[in-house]
Short mmCIF file of N, CA and C in Angstrom, two decimals:
data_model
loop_
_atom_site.label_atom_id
_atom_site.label_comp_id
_atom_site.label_asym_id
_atom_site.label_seq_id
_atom_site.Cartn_x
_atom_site.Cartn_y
_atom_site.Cartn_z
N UNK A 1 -21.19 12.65 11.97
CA UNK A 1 -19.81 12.96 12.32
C UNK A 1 -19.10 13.64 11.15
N UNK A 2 -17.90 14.43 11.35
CA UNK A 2 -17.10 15.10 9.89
C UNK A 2 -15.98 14.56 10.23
N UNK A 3 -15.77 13.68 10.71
CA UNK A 3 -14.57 12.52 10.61
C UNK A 3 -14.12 12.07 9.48
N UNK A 4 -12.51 12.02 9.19
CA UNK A 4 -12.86 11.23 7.79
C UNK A 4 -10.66 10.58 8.13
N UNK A 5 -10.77 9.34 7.85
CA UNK A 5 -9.72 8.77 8.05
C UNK A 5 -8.89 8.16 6.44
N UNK A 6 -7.73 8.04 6.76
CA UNK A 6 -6.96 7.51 5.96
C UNK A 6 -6.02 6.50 6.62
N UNK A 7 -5.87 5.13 5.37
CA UNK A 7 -4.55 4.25 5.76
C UNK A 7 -3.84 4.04 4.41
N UNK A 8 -2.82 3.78 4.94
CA UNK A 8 -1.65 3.46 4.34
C UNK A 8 -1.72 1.88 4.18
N UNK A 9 -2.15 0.99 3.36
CA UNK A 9 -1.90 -0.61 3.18
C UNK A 9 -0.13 -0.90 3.07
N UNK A 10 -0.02 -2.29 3.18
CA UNK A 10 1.47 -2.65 2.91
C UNK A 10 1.50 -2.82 1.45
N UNK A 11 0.70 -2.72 0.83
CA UNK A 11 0.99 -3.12 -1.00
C UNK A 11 0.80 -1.27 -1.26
N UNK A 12 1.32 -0.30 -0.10
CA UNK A 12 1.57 0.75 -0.58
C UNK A 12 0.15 1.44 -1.91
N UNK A 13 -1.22 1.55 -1.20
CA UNK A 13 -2.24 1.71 -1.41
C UNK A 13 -3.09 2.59 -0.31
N UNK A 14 -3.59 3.49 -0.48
CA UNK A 14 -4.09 4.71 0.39
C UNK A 14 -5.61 4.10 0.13
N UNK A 15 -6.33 4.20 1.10
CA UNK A 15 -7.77 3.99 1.31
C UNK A 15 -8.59 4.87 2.53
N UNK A 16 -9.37 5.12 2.21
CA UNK A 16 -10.45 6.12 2.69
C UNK A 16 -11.54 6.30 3.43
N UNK A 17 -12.04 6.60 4.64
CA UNK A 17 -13.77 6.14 4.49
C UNK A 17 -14.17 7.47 5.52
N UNK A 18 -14.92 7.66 5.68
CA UNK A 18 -15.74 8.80 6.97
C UNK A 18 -16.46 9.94 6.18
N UNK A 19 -16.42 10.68 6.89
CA UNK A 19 -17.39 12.17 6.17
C UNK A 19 -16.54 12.60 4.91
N UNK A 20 -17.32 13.06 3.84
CA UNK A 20 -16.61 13.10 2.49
C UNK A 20 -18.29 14.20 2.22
N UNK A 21 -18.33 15.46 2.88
CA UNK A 21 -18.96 16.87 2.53
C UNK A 21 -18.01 17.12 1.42
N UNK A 22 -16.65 17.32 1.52
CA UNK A 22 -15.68 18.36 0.76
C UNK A 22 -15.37 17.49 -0.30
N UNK A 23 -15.26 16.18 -0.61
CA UNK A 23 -14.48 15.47 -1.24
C UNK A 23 -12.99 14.64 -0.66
N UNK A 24 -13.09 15.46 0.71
CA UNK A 24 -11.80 14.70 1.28
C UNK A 24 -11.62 12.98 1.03
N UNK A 25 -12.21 12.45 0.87
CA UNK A 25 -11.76 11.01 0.42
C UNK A 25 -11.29 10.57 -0.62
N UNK A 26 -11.36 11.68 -1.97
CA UNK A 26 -10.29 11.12 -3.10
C UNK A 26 -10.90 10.65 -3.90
N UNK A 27 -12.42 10.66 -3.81
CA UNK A 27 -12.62 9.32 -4.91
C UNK A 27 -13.58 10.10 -5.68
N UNK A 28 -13.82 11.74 -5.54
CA UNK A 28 -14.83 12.45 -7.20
C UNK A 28 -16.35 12.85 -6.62
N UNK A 29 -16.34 12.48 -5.91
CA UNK A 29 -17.80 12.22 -4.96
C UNK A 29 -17.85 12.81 -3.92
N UNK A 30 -19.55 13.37 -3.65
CA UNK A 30 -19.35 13.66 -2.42
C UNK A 30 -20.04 12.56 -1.31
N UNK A 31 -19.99 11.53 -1.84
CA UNK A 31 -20.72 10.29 -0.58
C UNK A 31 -19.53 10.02 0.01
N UNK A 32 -19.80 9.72 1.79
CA UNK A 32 -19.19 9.74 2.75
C UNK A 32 -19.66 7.81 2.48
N UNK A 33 -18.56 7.59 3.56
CA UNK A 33 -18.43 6.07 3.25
C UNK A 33 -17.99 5.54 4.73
N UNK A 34 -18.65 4.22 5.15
CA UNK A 34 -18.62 3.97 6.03
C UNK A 34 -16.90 2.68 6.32
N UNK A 35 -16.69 2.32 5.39
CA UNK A 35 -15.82 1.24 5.31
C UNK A 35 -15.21 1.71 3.87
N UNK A 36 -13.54 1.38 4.62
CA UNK A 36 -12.74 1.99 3.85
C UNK A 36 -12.64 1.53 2.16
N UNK A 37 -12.21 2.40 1.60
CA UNK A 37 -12.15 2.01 -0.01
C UNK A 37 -10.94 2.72 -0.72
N UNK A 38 -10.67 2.29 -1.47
CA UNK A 38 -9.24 2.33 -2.10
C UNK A 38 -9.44 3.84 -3.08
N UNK A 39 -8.24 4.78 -2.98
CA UNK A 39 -8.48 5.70 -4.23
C UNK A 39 -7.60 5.59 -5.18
N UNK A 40 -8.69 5.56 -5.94
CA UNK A 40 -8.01 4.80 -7.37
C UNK A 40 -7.15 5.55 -7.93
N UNK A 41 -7.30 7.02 -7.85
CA UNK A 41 -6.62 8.10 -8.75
C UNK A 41 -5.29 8.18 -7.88
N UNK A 42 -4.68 7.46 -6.73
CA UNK A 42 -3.22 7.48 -6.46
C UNK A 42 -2.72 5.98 -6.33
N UNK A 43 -3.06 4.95 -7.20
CA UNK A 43 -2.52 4.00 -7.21
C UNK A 43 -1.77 4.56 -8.25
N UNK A 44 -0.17 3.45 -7.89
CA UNK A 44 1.35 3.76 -8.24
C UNK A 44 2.01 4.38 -8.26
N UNK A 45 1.25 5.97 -7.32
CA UNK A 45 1.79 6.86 -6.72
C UNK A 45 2.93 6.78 -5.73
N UNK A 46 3.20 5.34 -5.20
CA UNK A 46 4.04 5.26 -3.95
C UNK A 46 4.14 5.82 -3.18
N UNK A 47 2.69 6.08 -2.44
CA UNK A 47 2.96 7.17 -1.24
C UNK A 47 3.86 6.39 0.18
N UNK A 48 4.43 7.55 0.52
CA UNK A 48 5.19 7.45 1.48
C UNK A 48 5.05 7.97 3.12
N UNK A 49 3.83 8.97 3.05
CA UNK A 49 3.36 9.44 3.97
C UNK A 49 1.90 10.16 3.92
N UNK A 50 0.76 10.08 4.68
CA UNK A 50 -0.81 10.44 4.78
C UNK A 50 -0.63 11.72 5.47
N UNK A 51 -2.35 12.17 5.41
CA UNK A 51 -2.41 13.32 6.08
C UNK A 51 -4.06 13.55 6.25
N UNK A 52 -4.43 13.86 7.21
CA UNK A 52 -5.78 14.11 7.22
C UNK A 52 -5.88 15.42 7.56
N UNK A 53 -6.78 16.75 7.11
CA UNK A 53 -6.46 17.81 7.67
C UNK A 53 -8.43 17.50 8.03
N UNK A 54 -8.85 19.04 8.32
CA UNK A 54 -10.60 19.16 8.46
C UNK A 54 -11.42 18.43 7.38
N UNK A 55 -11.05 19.06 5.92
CA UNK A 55 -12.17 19.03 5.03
C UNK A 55 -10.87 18.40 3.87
N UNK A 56 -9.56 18.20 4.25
CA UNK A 56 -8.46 17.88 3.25
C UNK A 56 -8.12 16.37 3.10
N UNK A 57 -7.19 16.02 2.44
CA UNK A 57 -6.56 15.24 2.71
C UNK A 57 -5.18 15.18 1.62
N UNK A 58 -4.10 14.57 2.10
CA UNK A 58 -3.03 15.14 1.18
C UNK A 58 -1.97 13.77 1.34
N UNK A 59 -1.04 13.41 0.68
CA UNK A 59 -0.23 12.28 0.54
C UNK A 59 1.09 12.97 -0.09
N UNK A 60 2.38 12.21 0.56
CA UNK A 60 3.47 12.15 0.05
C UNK A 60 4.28 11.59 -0.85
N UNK A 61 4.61 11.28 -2.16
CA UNK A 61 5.02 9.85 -2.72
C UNK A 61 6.91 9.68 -1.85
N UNK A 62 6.93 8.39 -2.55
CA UNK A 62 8.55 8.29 -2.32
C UNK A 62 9.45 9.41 -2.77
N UNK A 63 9.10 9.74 -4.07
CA UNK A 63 9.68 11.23 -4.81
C UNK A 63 9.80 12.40 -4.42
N UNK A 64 8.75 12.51 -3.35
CA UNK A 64 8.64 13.82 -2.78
C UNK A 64 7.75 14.58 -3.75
N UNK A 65 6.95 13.64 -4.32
CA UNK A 65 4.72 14.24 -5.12
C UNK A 65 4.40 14.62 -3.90
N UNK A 66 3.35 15.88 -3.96
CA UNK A 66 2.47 16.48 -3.30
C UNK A 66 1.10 15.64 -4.08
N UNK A 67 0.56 15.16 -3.82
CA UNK A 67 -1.51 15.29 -3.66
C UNK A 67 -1.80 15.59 -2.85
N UNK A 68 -3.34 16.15 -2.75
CA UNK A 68 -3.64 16.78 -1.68
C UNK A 68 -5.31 16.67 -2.97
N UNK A 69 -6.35 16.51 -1.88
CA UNK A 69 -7.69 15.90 -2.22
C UNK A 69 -8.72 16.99 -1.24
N UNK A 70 -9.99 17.64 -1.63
CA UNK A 70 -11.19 18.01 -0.46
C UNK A 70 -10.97 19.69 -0.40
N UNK A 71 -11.42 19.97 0.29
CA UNK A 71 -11.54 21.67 0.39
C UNK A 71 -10.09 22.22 1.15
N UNK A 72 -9.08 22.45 0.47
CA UNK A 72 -8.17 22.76 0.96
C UNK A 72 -7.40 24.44 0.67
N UNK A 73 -6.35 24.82 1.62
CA UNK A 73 -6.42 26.32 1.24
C UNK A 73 -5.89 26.14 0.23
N UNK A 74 -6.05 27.61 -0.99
CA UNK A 74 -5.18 27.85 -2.51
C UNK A 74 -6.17 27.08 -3.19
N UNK A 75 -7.23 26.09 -3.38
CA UNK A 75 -7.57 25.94 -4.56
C UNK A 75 -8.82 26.25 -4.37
N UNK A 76 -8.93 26.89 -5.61
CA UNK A 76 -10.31 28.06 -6.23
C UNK A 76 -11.08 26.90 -6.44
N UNK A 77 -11.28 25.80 -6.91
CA UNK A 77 -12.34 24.94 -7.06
C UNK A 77 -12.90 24.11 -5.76
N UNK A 78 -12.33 24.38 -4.78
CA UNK A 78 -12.45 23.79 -3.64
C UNK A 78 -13.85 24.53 -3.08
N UNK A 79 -14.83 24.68 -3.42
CA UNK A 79 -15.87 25.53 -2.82
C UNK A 79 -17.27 24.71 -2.61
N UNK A 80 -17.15 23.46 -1.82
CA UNK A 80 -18.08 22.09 -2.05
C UNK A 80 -18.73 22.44 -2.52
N UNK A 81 -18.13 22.12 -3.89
CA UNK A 81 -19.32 22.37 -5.38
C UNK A 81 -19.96 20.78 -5.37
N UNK A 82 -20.61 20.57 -6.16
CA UNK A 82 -21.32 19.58 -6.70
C UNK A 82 -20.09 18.45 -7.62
N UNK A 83 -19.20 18.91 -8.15
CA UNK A 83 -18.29 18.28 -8.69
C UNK A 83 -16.86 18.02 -8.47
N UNK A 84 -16.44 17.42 -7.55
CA UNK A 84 -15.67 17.29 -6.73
C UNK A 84 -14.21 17.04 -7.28
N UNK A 85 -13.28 17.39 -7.27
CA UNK A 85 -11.87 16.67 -7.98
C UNK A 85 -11.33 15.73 -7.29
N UNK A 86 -10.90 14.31 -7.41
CA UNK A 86 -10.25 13.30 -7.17
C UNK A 86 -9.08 13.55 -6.78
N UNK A 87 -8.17 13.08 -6.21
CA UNK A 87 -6.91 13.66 -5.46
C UNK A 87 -6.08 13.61 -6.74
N UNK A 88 -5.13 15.17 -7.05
CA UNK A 88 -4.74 15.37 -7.90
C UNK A 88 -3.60 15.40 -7.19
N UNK A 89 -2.59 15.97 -8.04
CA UNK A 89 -0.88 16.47 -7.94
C UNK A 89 -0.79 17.66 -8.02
N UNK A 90 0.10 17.96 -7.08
CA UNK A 90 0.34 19.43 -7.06
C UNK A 90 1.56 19.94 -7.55
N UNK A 91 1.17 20.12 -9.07
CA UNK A 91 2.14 20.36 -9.90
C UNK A 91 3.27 21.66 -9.49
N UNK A 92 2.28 22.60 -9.07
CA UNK A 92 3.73 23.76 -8.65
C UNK A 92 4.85 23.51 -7.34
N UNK A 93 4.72 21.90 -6.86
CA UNK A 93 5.76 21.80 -6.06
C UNK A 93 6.83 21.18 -6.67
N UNK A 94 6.43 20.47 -8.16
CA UNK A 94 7.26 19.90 -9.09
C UNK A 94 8.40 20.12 -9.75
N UNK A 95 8.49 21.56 -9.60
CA UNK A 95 9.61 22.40 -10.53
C UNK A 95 11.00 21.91 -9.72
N UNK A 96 11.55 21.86 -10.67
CA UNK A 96 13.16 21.26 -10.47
C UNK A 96 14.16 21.90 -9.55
N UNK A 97 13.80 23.47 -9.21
CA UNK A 97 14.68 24.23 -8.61
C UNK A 97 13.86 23.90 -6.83
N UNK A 98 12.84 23.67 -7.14
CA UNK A 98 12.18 23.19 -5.79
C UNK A 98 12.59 22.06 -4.51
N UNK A 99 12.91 22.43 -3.54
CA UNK A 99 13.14 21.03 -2.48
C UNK A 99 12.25 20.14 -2.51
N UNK A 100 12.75 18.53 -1.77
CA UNK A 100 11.65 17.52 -2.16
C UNK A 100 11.05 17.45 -1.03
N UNK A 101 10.10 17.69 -1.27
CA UNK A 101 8.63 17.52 -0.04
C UNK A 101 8.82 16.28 0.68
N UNK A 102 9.70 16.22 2.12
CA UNK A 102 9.31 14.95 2.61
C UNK A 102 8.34 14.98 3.91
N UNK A 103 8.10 16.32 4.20
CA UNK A 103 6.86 16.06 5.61
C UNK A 103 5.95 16.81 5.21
N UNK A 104 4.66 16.69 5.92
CA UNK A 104 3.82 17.76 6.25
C UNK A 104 3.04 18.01 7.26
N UNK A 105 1.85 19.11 7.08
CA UNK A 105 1.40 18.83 8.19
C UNK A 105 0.08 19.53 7.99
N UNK A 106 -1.32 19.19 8.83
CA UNK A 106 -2.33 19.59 8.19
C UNK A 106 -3.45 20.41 9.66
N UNK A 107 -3.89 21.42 9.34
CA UNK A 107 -5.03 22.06 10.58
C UNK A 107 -6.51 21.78 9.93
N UNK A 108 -6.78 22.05 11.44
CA UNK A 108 -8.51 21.98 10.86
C UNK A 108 -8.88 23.58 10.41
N UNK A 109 -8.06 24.56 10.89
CA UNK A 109 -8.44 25.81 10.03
C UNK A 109 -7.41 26.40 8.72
#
């Protein structure tokens, strides 16, 4: 299957599990996982809202942080390489003159 799910816990903790080809699960790796597991690289992030796209996956904090994790459009390293990036921040939504990101929304193309 290329399924790959996300939850939201009440101690405000994002966890992961299904097909992980791209890295969509967050956690550096490309092993797909059958039972969910926590990603470590957005604890105390306070996310506020999930997102599953095809090969993506992306989170909101309370602040209005962008992450976004897996083969997604705009990033040049996204090319299921062998070395996968952990769900980072997307620093160019950060700039101060910028609105605060409170929705999104994700395609499979």
């Amino acid at each position: 299957s290329e399924c790959h799910a996300l939850a939201l816990s009440d101690k405000i903790d994002i966890y992961s599990w299904g097909n992980n080809g791209t890295g969509q699960l967050g956690h550096g790796d490309l092993d797909s996982r059958n039972t969910p597991r926590l990603i470590a690289a957005l604890e105390g992030k306070k996310p506020s809202s999930i997102f599953c796209g095809a090969c993506y996956s992306l989170c909101i904090s309370v602040e209005g942080q962008v992450s976004i994790w897996g083969h997604y459009p705009g990033n040049p390293s996204s090319n299921r390489s062998k070395n996968p990036f952990p769900a980072m921040l997307i620093d160019r939504l950060m700039h101060p003159d910028h609105p605060k990101i409170v929705h999104a929304s994700c395609t499979d193309h």
